[in-house]
């Protein structure tokens, strides 16, 4: 634990208590040729209490009993955990406690992949907020919006609590919706061989050829690479069969249908990466699609945050006679920190010093486009390294 940073009393917007935890790592070789399964065994240490508080412009801090900051920027430290590095995740939890309440007298068993997925969703929500702030980064907006919408809901069952990630309505449908509208007696199809779909992207009806309709429904070949995938089949069934869906859901369906029929069909969606069945035609990514994507990103952010702060409620303290928020665990505190960020005003930036040992991710105003380092030490170290590189080049 680092030494006390500041004795200045923080103007806290909420507080949260917790405990450090101890973690053991069990690795099981499940089957030949299969990657080993990693399970974490954790218990909380009641003799090592922690206290967190959130202050404007500073973020979530580990604080002392008098309100002074012991360590700042806890959310930034979570973002700095290397993706997929379970050992670094363990270091974070042993220092700042586990995300949710765990037992103190017995181990809690947690699948490492599930835990990493939960942390990735926190990161992805914040990256998405960053991407829509200031100069829009549509590639990152697409990746993180798709990741949060397409990734199935996962659960974490502990002794004291059961946690599930946010399940968007679209997420459930893209996994299972396979009900195609019956066009056998449709007069329009009989007359023209096409079926008109009301479309929010175009603002009018979009005619779908019956041959294409039947091919996607049956899983036959089409001229569109990837049209036989289950994701696209379910998306197509929604697009053609749910004209009366809610406005938000219809916007999501119409966007993904147009993007994948005009740019490229998704093959796989990973944290920070999308692969396609064929090379995407990015020039077809229109302004109308971008506007729809921005709307969808805001919907996804709000649903992710609302889901994870649903258990927080206000209370009035009897001693100080002042309003506070009852935040029960570190996971709620992290999402509540994102909740308090000002959209389009504050973002987390990654320090440009590759050897940064301080705040690898730091909170800054979105307008500070020239702010590339977390502190003057990192700025100076990077300048020194550039000088050395120029000397070596000479």
Short mmCIF file of C-alpha atoms in Angstrom, two decimals:
data_model
loop_
_atom_site.label_atom_id
_atom_site.label_comp_id
_atom_site.label_asym_id
_atom_site.label_seq_id
_atom_site.Cartn_x
_atom_site.Cartn_y
_atom_site.Cartn_z
CA UNK A 1 0.00 0.00 0.00
CA UNK A 2 1.40 3.39 -0.94
CA UNK A 3 1.94 6.09 1.71
CA UNK A 4 -0.60 8.77 2.41
CA UNK A 5 -0.86 11.13 -0.57
CA UNK A 6 -2.91 13.93 0.85
CA UNK A 7 -4.21 15.19 4.18
CA UNK A 8 -6.73 17.41 2.40
CA UNK A 9 -10.28 16.44 3.28
CA UNK A 10 -12.17 15.28 0.22
CA UNK A 11 -15.61 16.55 -0.71
CA UNK A 12 -16.99 13.04 -0.98
CA UNK A 13 -20.04 12.28 -3.12
CA UNK A 14 -20.30 8.71 -1.84
CA UNK A 15 -18.38 6.25 0.34
CA UNK A 16 -17.97 2.49 0.46
CA UNK A 17 -16.41 0.02 2.91
CA UNK A 18 -14.67 -3.25 2.17
CA UNK A 19 -11.81 -5.58 3.09
CA UNK A 20 -8.67 -6.82 1.43
CA UNK A 21 -8.79 -10.43 0.32
CA UNK A 22 -6.46 -13.38 0.04
CA UNK A 23 -6.42 -15.38 -3.18
CA UNK A 24 -5.09 -18.76 -4.25
CA UNK A 25 -5.02 -19.95 -7.85
CA UNK A 26 -6.00 -23.52 -8.77
CA UNK A 27 -5.15 -24.75 -12.27
CA UNK A 28 -6.87 -27.90 -13.53
CA UNK A 29 -5.98 -29.75 -16.72
CA UNK A 30 -9.47 -30.71 -17.88
CA UNK A 31 -8.81 -32.71 -21.05
CA UNK A 32 -5.96 -33.43 -23.50
CA UNK A 33 -5.57 -30.65 -26.04
CA UNK A 34 -7.80 -28.29 -24.06
CA UNK A 35 -6.53 -25.19 -22.23
CA UNK A 36 -6.35 -25.60 -18.45
CA UNK A 37 -9.15 -24.21 -16.31
CA UNK A 38 -8.17 -21.63 -13.70
CA UNK A 39 -10.23 -21.25 -10.54
CA UNK A 40 -9.60 -18.59 -7.91
CA UNK A 41 -10.08 -19.38 -4.22
CA UNK A 42 -10.67 -16.20 -2.23
CA UNK A 43 -11.61 -15.11 1.27
CA UNK A 44 -11.82 -11.61 2.76
CA UNK A 45 -9.51 -10.46 5.57
CA UNK A 46 -11.66 -8.86 8.26
CA UNK A 47 -8.60 -7.52 10.08
CA UNK A 48 -7.72 -5.37 7.05
CA UNK A 49 -10.67 -3.01 6.43
CA UNK A 50 -10.78 -0.59 3.50
CA UNK A 51 -12.66 2.66 3.00
CA UNK A 52 -13.35 4.20 -0.41
CA UNK A 53 -14.76 7.58 -1.34
CA UNK A 54 -15.47 9.45 -4.55
CA UNK A 55 -14.48 13.07 -5.07
CA UNK A 56 -15.13 15.29 -8.12
CA UNK A 57 -12.21 15.68 -10.57
CA UNK A 58 -10.27 13.02 -8.65
CA UNK A 59 -12.39 9.89 -8.89
CA UNK A 60 -12.63 6.89 -6.60
CA UNK A 61 -10.03 6.93 -3.83
CA UNK A 62 -8.86 4.69 -1.04
CA UNK A 63 -9.17 6.96 2.00
CA UNK A 64 -8.36 7.02 5.68
CA UNK A 65 -10.82 7.41 8.53
CA UNK A 66 -10.29 11.19 8.52
CA UNK A 67 -11.05 11.49 4.83
CA UNK A 68 -7.50 11.91 3.54
CA UNK A 69 -6.61 10.12 0.32
CA UNK A 70 -4.27 7.14 0.77
CA UNK A 71 -4.45 6.11 -2.88
CA UNK A 72 -6.19 7.97 -5.68
CA UNK A 73 -7.77 6.85 -8.95
CA UNK A 74 -8.82 3.28 -8.13
CA UNK A 75 -10.87 3.04 -11.33
CA UNK A 76 -7.78 4.03 -13.35
CA UNK A 77 -5.83 1.25 -11.63
CA UNK A 78 -8.49 -1.26 -12.69
CA UNK A 79 -8.23 -0.03 -16.29
CA UNK A 80 -4.46 -0.47 -16.14
CA UNK A 81 -4.73 -4.22 -15.43
CA UNK A 82 -3.38 -5.95 -18.59
CA UNK A 83 -6.23 -7.59 -20.49
CA UNK A 84 -6.62 -11.25 -19.58
CA UNK A 85 -3.71 -11.26 -17.08
CA UNK A 86 -5.25 -13.16 -14.16
CA UNK A 87 -2.20 -12.61 -11.93
CA UNK A 88 -2.54 -8.83 -12.24
CA UNK A 89 -6.26 -9.16 -11.50
CA UNK A 90 -5.35 -11.07 -8.35
CA UNK A 91 -2.92 -8.31 -7.30
CA UNK A 92 -5.68 -5.72 -7.68
CA UNK A 93 -8.19 -7.68 -5.61
CA UNK A 94 -5.71 -8.51 -2.87
CA UNK A 95 -4.93 -4.80 -2.56
CA UNK A 96 -8.38 -3.23 -2.95
CA UNK A 97 -10.67 -6.11 -2.03
CA UNK A 98 -12.98 -8.21 -4.17
CA UNK A 99 -15.73 -6.70 -6.31
CA UNK A 100 -18.50 -8.31 -4.24
CA UNK A 101 -18.91 -9.53 -0.63
CA UNK A 102 -17.12 -12.83 0.04
CA UNK A 103 -16.78 -15.12 3.06
CA UNK A 104 -14.06 -14.64 5.66
CA UNK A 105 -14.05 -18.15 7.14
CA UNK A 106 -14.04 -20.23 3.96
CA UNK A 107 -12.93 -20.01 0.35
CA UNK A 108 -15.16 -18.71 -2.43
CA UNK A 109 -14.49 -20.48 -5.74
CA UNK A 110 -14.62 -18.24 -8.80
CA UNK A 111 -13.96 -19.11 -12.44
CA UNK A 112 -11.11 -16.89 -13.64
CA UNK A 113 -12.66 -16.46 -17.11
CA UNK A 114 -15.94 -15.27 -15.59
CA UNK A 115 -14.11 -12.76 -13.41
CA UNK A 116 -12.10 -11.39 -16.34
CA UNK A 117 -15.33 -11.06 -18.34
CA UNK A 118 -16.93 -8.98 -15.57
CA UNK A 119 -13.88 -6.68 -15.42
CA UNK A 120 -13.86 -6.39 -19.22
CA UNK A 121 -17.47 -5.15 -19.14
CA UNK A 122 -16.48 -2.41 -16.69
CA UNK A 123 -13.61 -1.43 -18.96
CA UNK A 124 -15.74 -1.60 -22.10
CA UNK A 125 -18.42 0.66 -20.60
CA UNK A 126 -15.79 3.26 -19.76
CA UNK A 127 -14.02 2.93 -23.12
CA UNK A 128 -17.37 3.48 -24.80
CA UNK A 129 -17.92 6.67 -22.81
CA UNK A 130 -14.46 7.85 -23.82
CA UNK A 131 -15.08 7.05 -27.49
CA UNK A 132 -18.22 9.19 -27.74
CA UNK A 133 -16.60 12.16 -26.00
CA UNK A 134 -15.02 14.95 -28.04
CA UNK A 135 -13.69 13.67 -31.36
CA UNK A 136 -15.82 10.58 -32.00
CA UNK A 137 -13.92 7.32 -32.43
CA UNK A 138 -16.48 5.31 -34.41
CA UNK A 139 -14.33 2.19 -34.66
CA UNK A 140 -14.06 1.94 -30.88
CA UNK A 141 -17.73 2.88 -30.47
CA UNK A 142 -18.71 0.00 -32.77
CA UNK A 143 -16.43 -2.52 -31.07
CA UNK A 144 -17.49 -1.80 -27.49
CA UNK A 145 -21.18 -1.33 -28.31
CA UNK A 146 -21.20 -4.66 -30.14
CA UNK A 147 -19.21 -6.38 -27.41
CA UNK A 148 -21.64 -5.30 -24.68
CA UNK A 149 -24.70 -6.18 -26.77
CA UNK A 150 -23.56 -9.48 -28.29
CA UNK A 151 -21.77 -11.02 -25.28
CA UNK A 152 -24.09 -13.42 -23.42
CA UNK A 153 -25.06 -12.67 -19.84
CA UNK A 154 -22.87 -14.38 -17.25
CA UNK A 155 -23.46 -15.08 -13.57
CA UNK A 156 -21.25 -15.19 -10.51
CA UNK A 157 -22.69 -17.21 -7.62
CA UNK A 158 -21.18 -16.43 -4.23
CA UNK A 159 -22.23 -17.43 -0.72
CA UNK A 160 -23.75 -14.04 0.09
CA UNK A 161 -24.78 -12.72 -3.30
CA UNK A 162 -25.55 -13.77 -6.86
CA UNK A 163 -24.42 -11.32 -9.51
CA UNK A 164 -25.39 -11.29 -13.18
CA UNK A 165 -24.10 -8.95 -15.85
CA UNK A 166 -26.48 -6.62 -17.66
CA UNK A 167 -28.67 -8.48 -20.13
CA UNK A 168 -29.88 -6.14 -22.83
CA UNK A 169 -33.07 -7.10 -24.63
CA UNK A 170 -31.15 -7.36 -27.90
CA UNK A 171 -28.63 -9.75 -26.28
CA UNK A 172 -31.26 -12.36 -25.54
CA UNK A 173 -32.84 -12.05 -28.99
CA UNK A 174 -29.59 -12.30 -30.96
CA UNK A 175 -28.87 -15.58 -29.18
CA UNK A 176 -32.25 -17.21 -29.70
CA UNK A 177 -34.77 -15.35 -31.91
CA UNK A 178 -35.62 -17.63 -34.85
CA UNK A 179 -39.26 -16.88 -35.60
CA UNK A 180 -39.69 -15.88 -39.24
CA UNK A 181 -42.83 -14.15 -40.44
CA UNK A 182 -45.13 -16.33 -42.59
CA UNK A 183 -45.18 -14.86 -46.12
CA UNK A 184 -47.11 -17.64 -47.86
CA UNK A 185 -50.27 -15.55 -48.14
CA UNK A 186 -48.68 -12.12 -48.28
CA UNK A 187 -50.22 -10.18 -51.18
CA UNK A 188 -47.18 -7.93 -51.67
CA UNK A 189 -44.91 -10.96 -52.04
CA UNK A 190 -47.36 -12.54 -54.47
CA UNK A 191 -47.48 -9.39 -56.60
CA UNK A 192 -43.84 -8.24 -56.54
CA UNK A 193 -41.72 -11.00 -55.01
CA UNK A 194 -40.64 -8.61 -52.26
CA UNK A 195 -41.53 -8.00 -48.62
CA UNK A 196 -41.44 -4.41 -47.27
CA UNK A 197 -39.93 -3.83 -43.82
CA UNK A 198 -40.51 -0.51 -41.98
CA UNK A 199 -37.00 0.82 -41.38
CA UNK A 200 -35.90 3.51 -38.91
CA UNK A 201 -32.57 4.01 -40.70
CA UNK A 202 -34.12 4.94 -44.05
CA UNK A 203 -37.37 6.37 -42.69
CA UNK A 204 -39.37 4.29 -45.16
CA UNK A 205 -40.11 0.71 -46.13
CA UNK A 206 -37.15 -1.42 -47.18
CA UNK A 207 -38.06 -4.12 -49.77
CA UNK A 208 -36.53 -7.55 -49.12
CA UNK A 209 -36.41 -10.03 -52.01
CA UNK A 210 -38.27 -13.26 -51.25
CA UNK A 211 -35.38 -15.38 -52.58
CA UNK A 212 -32.96 -13.79 -50.13
CA UNK A 213 -35.55 -14.12 -47.36
CA UNK A 214 -36.01 -17.84 -47.98
CA UNK A 215 -32.27 -18.47 -48.34
CA UNK A 216 -31.43 -16.87 -44.98
CA UNK A 217 -34.31 -18.62 -43.26
CA UNK A 218 -33.29 -22.03 -44.59
CA UNK A 219 -29.53 -21.53 -44.21
CA UNK A 220 -28.85 -21.68 -47.95
CA UNK A 221 -26.04 -19.84 -49.73
CA UNK A 222 -26.40 -16.18 -50.69
CA UNK A 223 -24.09 -13.59 -52.23
CA UNK A 224 -23.54 -12.18 -48.73
CA UNK A 225 -20.58 -13.76 -46.93
CA UNK A 226 -21.67 -14.88 -43.48
CA UNK A 227 -25.41 -14.90 -44.14
CA UNK A 228 -25.57 -18.53 -42.94
CA UNK A 229 -24.30 -17.65 -39.46
CA UNK A 230 -26.73 -18.00 -36.55
CA UNK A 231 -26.15 -14.41 -35.43
CA UNK A 232 -27.14 -13.04 -38.82
CA UNK A 233 -30.06 -15.43 -39.15
CA UNK A 234 -31.46 -14.27 -35.80
CA UNK A 235 -30.81 -10.62 -36.69
CA UNK A 236 -32.60 -11.06 -40.03
CA UNK A 237 -35.55 -12.73 -38.30
CA UNK A 238 -35.79 -9.76 -35.93
CA UNK A 239 -35.44 -7.23 -38.74
CA UNK A 240 -38.22 -8.75 -40.82
CA UNK A 241 -40.45 -9.96 -38.01
CA UNK A 242 -40.43 -7.35 -35.22
CA UNK A 243 -41.80 -4.15 -36.79
CA UNK A 244 -43.55 -3.16 -33.55
CA UNK A 245 -40.54 -3.50 -31.27
CA UNK A 246 -39.75 -0.59 -28.94
CA UNK A 247 -38.05 2.42 -30.50
CA UNK A 248 -34.70 1.67 -28.87
CA UNK A 249 -34.71 -2.01 -29.81
CA UNK A 250 -35.80 -1.25 -33.36
CA UNK A 251 -32.96 1.27 -33.72
CA UNK A 252 -30.46 -1.38 -32.61
CA UNK A 253 -31.89 -4.04 -34.95
CA UNK A 254 -32.01 -1.72 -37.96
CA UNK A 255 -28.48 -0.44 -37.41
CA UNK A 256 -26.88 -3.87 -37.15
CA UNK A 257 -28.87 -5.14 -40.15
CA UNK A 258 -27.74 -2.25 -42.37
CA UNK A 259 -24.17 -2.32 -41.10
CA UNK A 260 -23.78 -6.04 -41.69
CA UNK A 261 -25.51 -6.16 -45.07
CA UNK A 262 -23.67 -3.09 -46.36
CA UNK A 263 -20.30 -3.14 -44.53
CA UNK A 264 -19.70 -6.72 -43.36
CA UNK A 265 -21.21 -9.55 -41.31
CA UNK A 266 -19.69 -10.22 -37.89
CA UNK A 267 -17.87 -13.51 -37.48
CA UNK A 268 -16.56 -13.09 -33.93
CA UNK A 269 -16.77 -10.28 -31.37
CA UNK A 270 -14.07 -10.13 -28.72
CA UNK A 271 -13.10 -7.54 -26.16
CA UNK A 272 -11.50 -4.77 -28.30
CA UNK A 273 -11.83 -6.70 -31.58
CA UNK A 274 -14.37 -7.64 -34.26
CA UNK A 275 -13.65 -10.11 -37.07
CA UNK A 276 -15.74 -10.43 -40.24
CA UNK A 277 -16.57 -13.20 -42.71
CA UNK A 278 -15.10 -11.07 -45.49
CA UNK A 279 -13.14 -7.85 -45.73
CA UNK A 280 -15.54 -5.11 -44.53
CA UNK A 281 -16.46 -2.36 -46.99
CA UNK A 282 -15.83 0.49 -44.56
CA UNK A 283 -16.63 3.17 -47.15
CA UNK A 284 -20.27 2.07 -46.82
CA UNK A 285 -20.32 3.15 -43.17
CA UNK A 286 -22.63 6.14 -43.74
CA UNK A 287 -23.37 9.18 -41.61
CA UNK A 288 -26.85 7.75 -40.96
CA UNK A 289 -25.25 4.61 -39.54
CA UNK A 290 -22.89 6.69 -37.40
CA UNK A 291 -25.75 8.73 -35.95
CA UNK A 292 -27.68 5.56 -35.16
CA UNK A 293 -24.58 4.01 -33.58
CA UNK A 294 -24.13 7.03 -31.29
CA UNK A 295 -27.73 6.70 -30.14
CA UNK A 296 -27.25 2.99 -29.49
CA UNK A 297 -24.00 3.60 -27.58
CA UNK A 298 -25.79 5.97 -25.22
CA UNK A 299 -28.57 3.40 -24.71
CA UNK A 300 -26.02 0.68 -23.90
CA UNK A 301 -24.05 2.86 -21.48
CA UNK A 302 -27.19 3.85 -19.60
CA UNK A 303 -28.43 0.25 -19.34
CA UNK A 304 -25.03 -1.06 -18.19
CA UNK A 305 -24.68 1.60 -15.50
CA UNK A 306 -28.31 1.45 -14.34
CA UNK A 307 -28.10 -2.33 -14.00
CA UNK A 308 -24.99 -2.14 -11.82
CA UNK A 309 -26.05 0.71 -9.55
CA UNK A 310 -29.62 -0.54 -9.05
CA UNK A 311 -28.82 -1.61 -5.47
CA UNK A 312 -27.57 1.83 -4.43
CA UNK A 313 -30.00 3.97 -2.45
CA UNK A 314 -29.87 7.29 -0.59
CA UNK A 315 -29.87 7.52 3.19
CA UNK A 316 -29.80 10.33 5.74
CA UNK A 317 -27.08 10.12 8.38
CA UNK A 318 -28.30 10.56 11.99
CA UNK A 319 -24.98 11.89 13.29
CA UNK A 320 -24.08 14.50 10.71
CA UNK A 321 -27.67 15.04 9.52
CA UNK A 322 -26.55 14.97 5.91
CA UNK A 323 -27.60 12.94 2.84
CA UNK A 324 -25.32 10.13 1.65
CA UNK A 325 -25.49 7.17 -0.72
CA UNK A 326 -25.49 3.60 0.56
CA UNK A 327 -22.94 1.84 -1.68
CA UNK A 328 -22.55 -1.79 -0.65
CA UNK A 329 -19.54 -3.12 -2.56
CA UNK A 330 -16.60 -2.24 -4.77
CA UNK A 331 -18.38 -3.22 -8.00
CA UNK A 332 -21.16 -0.71 -7.28
CA UNK A 333 -18.56 1.91 -6.35
CA UNK A 334 -16.72 1.46 -9.66
CA UNK A 335 -19.89 1.80 -11.73
CA UNK A 336 -21.06 4.72 -9.57
CA UNK A 337 -17.74 6.39 -10.36
CA UNK A 338 -18.57 6.06 -14.07
CA UNK A 339 -22.08 7.34 -13.29
CA UNK A 340 -20.60 10.54 -11.83
CA UNK A 341 -18.31 11.18 -14.78
CA UNK A 342 -19.51 14.06 -16.92
CA UNK A 343 -20.26 12.72 -20.44
CA UNK A 344 -18.26 14.59 -23.04
CA UNK A 345 -16.44 16.54 -20.31
CA UNK A 346 -14.28 13.96 -18.51
CA UNK A 347 -12.50 10.95 -19.98
CA UNK A 348 -9.84 8.48 -18.93
CA UNK A 349 -6.67 8.70 -21.02
CA UNK A 350 -3.79 6.25 -21.20
CA UNK A 351 -0.41 7.69 -20.30
CA UNK A 352 1.88 7.82 -23.35
CA UNK A 353 4.88 6.79 -21.26
CA UNK A 354 5.14 3.02 -21.99
CA UNK A 355 6.97 2.54 -18.69
CA UNK A 356 4.43 4.44 -16.58
CA UNK A 357 4.35 3.15 -13.00
CA UNK A 358 1.92 5.74 -11.66
CA UNK A 359 -1.49 6.46 -13.20
CA UNK A 360 -1.43 4.50 -16.45
CA UNK A 361 -5.04 5.67 -16.93
CA UNK A 362 -5.88 9.09 -15.56
CA UNK A 363 -8.98 11.28 -15.46
CA UNK A 364 -8.77 14.44 -17.57
CA UNK A 365 -11.05 16.94 -19.28
CA UNK A 366 -12.08 15.81 -22.76
CA UNK A 367 -10.92 19.14 -24.17
CA UNK A 368 -7.34 18.56 -22.95
CA UNK A 369 -6.26 16.95 -26.21
CA UNK A 370 -2.61 17.88 -25.52
CA UNK A 371 -2.57 16.15 -22.13
CA UNK A 372 -0.73 12.93 -22.97
CA UNK A 373 1.02 12.04 -19.71
CA UNK A 374 -0.33 11.37 -16.25
CA UNK A 375 2.33 13.56 -14.57
CA UNK A 376 5.44 15.65 -15.21
CA UNK A 377 7.71 12.72 -14.29
CA UNK A 378 6.27 10.57 -17.08
CA UNK A 379 6.45 13.49 -19.50
CA UNK A 380 10.10 14.05 -18.60
CA UNK A 381 10.93 10.34 -18.81
CA UNK A 382 9.36 10.10 -22.27
CA UNK A 383 11.26 13.19 -23.46
CA UNK A 384 14.52 11.71 -22.16
CA UNK A 385 13.82 8.44 -23.97
CA UNK A 386 13.07 10.28 -27.23
CA UNK A 387 16.38 12.15 -26.89
CA UNK A 388 18.26 8.89 -26.35
CA UNK A 389 16.58 7.33 -29.36
CA UNK A 390 17.62 10.28 -31.55
CA UNK A 391 21.19 9.95 -30.34
CA UNK A 392 21.17 6.23 -31.15
CA UNK A 393 19.78 6.98 -34.62
CA UNK A 394 22.66 9.36 -35.24
#
